[in-house]
Amino acid sequence: MPAYVISDVTIRDREAFETYRTRAAASIAAHGGRYLVRGGEVETLEGSWKPGPLIVVEFPDIETARRWYHSGDYAAALEVRDAALSRNLILIDGISS
């Protein structure tokens, strides 16, 4: 069953963010992930949540997503993360269709 990594991002430094994004995208692809949402306009329909750009990545399953997050591939992106952005990041199990 698929799993999803969802990130609510605040960009700190545009140049560092581009470096992070390039490295993260390569690591996601290498681990079988794919972007479902990568930024775009966010419209709050209910409540008071005002997220920044949202990113949603789908992985084949939750264990693959965990391996990606703890991988050396993704560690290269994490080297610039703190300069590039702050965020809330969650991992959630999907449902089989």
PDB file of C-alpha atoms in Angstrom:
ATOM      1  CA  MET A   1       0.000   0.000   0.000  1.00  0.00           C
ATOM      2  CA  PRO A   2       1.394   3.447  -0.840  1.00  0.00           C
ATOM      3  CA  ALA A   3       2.767   5.881   1.721  1.00  0.00           C
ATOM      4  CA  TYR A   4       3.013   9.645   1.561  1.00  0.00           C
ATOM      5  CA  VAL A   5       5.510  12.188   2.803  1.00  0.00           C
ATOM      6  CA  ILE A   6       3.831  15.564   3.239  1.00  0.00           C
ATOM      7  CA  SER A   7       5.832  18.719   3.817  1.00  0.00           C
ATOM      8  CA  ASP A   8       4.663  22.240   4.695  1.00  0.00           C
ATOM      9  CA  VAL A   9       7.618  24.442   3.721  1.00  0.00           C
ATOM     10  CA  THR A  10       8.832  27.950   4.518  1.00  0.00           C
ATOM     11  CA  ILE A  11      11.663  28.931   2.188  1.00  0.00           C
ATOM     12  CA  ARG A  12      14.545  30.754   3.899  1.00  0.00           C
ATOM     13  CA  ASP A  13      17.037  31.119   1.054  1.00  0.00           C
ATOM     14  CA  ARG A  14      16.012  30.652  -2.586  1.00  0.00           C
ATOM     15  CA  GLU A  15      19.465  29.578  -3.846  1.00  0.00           C
ATOM     16  CA  ALA A  16      19.959  27.037  -1.052  1.00  0.00           C
ATOM     17  CA  PHE A  17      16.397  25.839  -1.629  1.00  0.00           C
ATOM     18  CA  GLU A  18      17.126  25.069  -5.275  1.00  0.00           C
ATOM     19  CA  THR A  19      20.164  23.025  -4.207  1.00  0.00           C
ATOM     20  CA  TYR A  20      18.068  21.174  -1.626  1.00  0.00           C
ATOM     21  CA  ARG A  21      15.245  20.579  -4.098  1.00  0.00           C
ATOM     22  CA  THR A  22      17.555  19.165  -6.772  1.00  0.00           C
ATOM     23  CA  ARG A  23      19.240  16.788  -4.328  1.00  0.00           C
ATOM     24  CA  ALA A  24      15.962  15.746  -2.694  1.00  0.00           C
ATOM     25  CA  ALA A  25      14.303  15.072  -6.057  1.00  0.00           C
ATOM     26  CA  ALA A  26      17.164  12.817  -7.167  1.00  0.00           C
ATOM     27  CA  SER A  27      17.022  10.873  -3.893  1.00  0.00           C
ATOM     28  CA  ILE A  28      13.232  10.507  -4.095  1.00  0.00           C
ATOM     29  CA  ALA A  29      13.420   9.134  -7.642  1.00  0.00           C
ATOM     30  CA  ALA A  30      16.221   6.745  -6.648  1.00  0.00           C
ATOM     31  CA  HIS A  31      13.956   5.289  -3.961  1.00  0.00           C
ATOM     32  CA  GLY A  32      10.897   4.848  -6.157  1.00  0.00           C
ATOM     33  CA  GLY A  33       9.074   7.974  -5.021  1.00  0.00           C
ATOM     34  CA  ARG A  34       7.170  10.438  -7.154  1.00  0.00           C
ATOM     35  CA  TYR A  35       5.850  13.930  -6.603  1.00  0.00           C
ATOM     36  CA  LEU A  36       2.077  14.330  -6.495  1.00  0.00           C
ATOM     37  CA  VAL A  37       2.139  17.971  -5.344  1.00  0.00           C
ATOM     38  CA  ARG A  38       5.100  20.325  -5.579  1.00  0.00           C
ATOM     39  CA  GLY A  39       4.074  23.788  -4.484  1.00  0.00           C
ATOM     40  CA  GLY A  40       1.167  25.552  -6.088  1.00  0.00           C
ATOM     41  CA  GLU A  41      -1.572  27.695  -4.651  1.00  0.00           C
ATOM     42  CA  VAL A  42      -3.050  26.623  -1.316  1.00  0.00           C
ATOM     43  CA  GLU A  43      -6.640  27.586  -0.542  1.00  0.00           C
ATOM     44  CA  THR A  44      -7.877  27.156   3.026  1.00  0.00           C
ATOM     45  CA  LEU A  45     -11.452  25.900   2.885  1.00  0.00           C
ATOM     46  CA  GLU A  46     -12.013  25.406   6.633  1.00  0.00           C
ATOM     47  CA  GLY A  47     -10.140  26.154   9.831  1.00  0.00           C
ATOM     48  CA  SER A  48      -7.181  28.427  10.429  1.00  0.00           C
ATOM     49  CA  TRP A  49      -4.309  26.400   8.935  1.00  0.00           C
ATOM     50  CA  LYS A  50      -2.274  28.651   6.625  1.00  0.00           C
ATOM     51  CA  PRO A  51       0.442  26.381   5.219  1.00  0.00           C
ATOM     52  CA  GLY A  52       3.279  27.502   3.026  1.00  0.00           C
ATOM     53  CA  PRO A  53       4.013  25.621  -0.169  1.00  0.00           C
ATOM     54  CA  LEU A  54       3.008  21.980   0.225  1.00  0.00           C
ATOM     55  CA  ILE A  55       4.879  19.020  -1.190  1.00  0.00           C
ATOM     56  CA  VAL A  56       3.367  15.536  -1.356  1.00  0.00           C
ATOM     57  CA  VAL A  57       5.529  12.584  -2.365  1.00  0.00           C
ATOM     58  CA  GLU A  58       4.181   9.076  -2.895  1.00  0.00           C
ATOM     59  CA  PHE A  59       6.323   6.020  -2.169  1.00  0.00           C
ATOM     60  CA  PRO A  60       5.385   2.401  -2.926  1.00  0.00           C
ATOM     61  CA  ASP A  61       5.067   1.634   0.804  1.00  0.00           C
ATOM     62  CA  ILE A  62       5.896   3.049   4.225  1.00  0.00           C
ATOM     63  CA  GLU A  63       9.127   1.079   4.653  1.00  0.00           C
ATOM     64  CA  THR A  64      10.477   2.413   1.347  1.00  0.00           C
ATOM     65  CA  ALA A  65       9.638   5.955   2.490  1.00  0.00           C
ATOM     66  CA  ARG A  66      11.460   5.369   5.771  1.00  0.00           C
ATOM     67  CA  ARG A  67      14.511   3.965   3.957  1.00  0.00           C
ATOM     68  CA  TRP A  68      14.544   7.059   1.712  1.00  0.00           C
ATOM     69  CA  TYR A  69      14.354   9.430   4.687  1.00  0.00           C
ATOM     70  CA  HIS A  70      17.286   7.716   6.432  1.00  0.00           C
ATOM     71  CA  SER A  71      19.321   7.150   3.248  1.00  0.00           C
ATOM     72  CA  GLY A  72      22.708   8.526   2.327  1.00  0.00           C
ATOM     73  CA  ASP A  73      21.113   9.868  -0.870  1.00  0.00           C
ATOM     74  CA  TYR A  74      18.755  12.078   1.096  1.00  0.00           C
ATOM     75  CA  ALA A  75      21.482  13.012   3.606  1.00  0.00           C
ATOM     76  CA  ALA A  76      23.123  15.035   0.815  1.00  0.00           C
ATOM     77  CA  ALA A  77      19.968  17.178   0.600  1.00  0.00           C
ATOM     78  CA  LEU A  78      19.798  17.524   4.373  1.00  0.00           C
ATOM     79  CA  GLU A  79      23.252  19.152   4.349  1.00  0.00           C
ATOM     80  CA  VAL A  80      21.630  22.345   3.001  1.00  0.00           C
ATOM     81  CA  ARG A  81      18.123  21.982   4.466  1.00  0.00           C
ATOM     82  CA  ASP A  82      18.513  24.310   7.443  1.00  0.00           C
ATOM     83  CA  ALA A  83      19.857  27.120   5.260  1.00  0.00           C
ATOM     84  CA  ALA A  84      17.222  26.454   2.600  1.00  0.00           C
ATOM     85  CA  LEU A  85      13.997  26.017   4.537  1.00  0.00           C
ATOM     86  CA  SER A  86      12.080  25.230   7.660  1.00  0.00           C
ATOM     87  CA  ARG A  87       9.188  22.797   7.523  1.00  0.00           C
ATOM     88  CA  ASN A  88       6.754  20.431   9.093  1.00  0.00           C
ATOM     89  CA  LEU A  89       7.176  16.929   7.656  1.00  0.00           C
ATOM     90  CA  ILE A  90       4.950  13.914   8.172  1.00  0.00           C
ATOM     91  CA  LEU A  91       4.820  10.342   6.907  1.00  0.00           C
ATOM     92  CA  ILE A  92       1.442   8.667   6.497  1.00  0.00           C
ATOM     93  CA  ASP A  93       0.301   5.256   5.335  1.00  0.00           C
ATOM     94  CA  GLY A  94      -2.080   5.288   2.386  1.00  0.00           C
ATOM     95  CA  ILE A  95      -4.894   2.902   1.548  1.00  0.00           C
ATOM     96  CA  SER A  96      -4.976   0.201  -1.085  1.00  0.00           C
ATOM     97  CA  SER A  97      -7.294   1.038  -3.935  1.00  0.00           C
TER      98      SER A  97
END
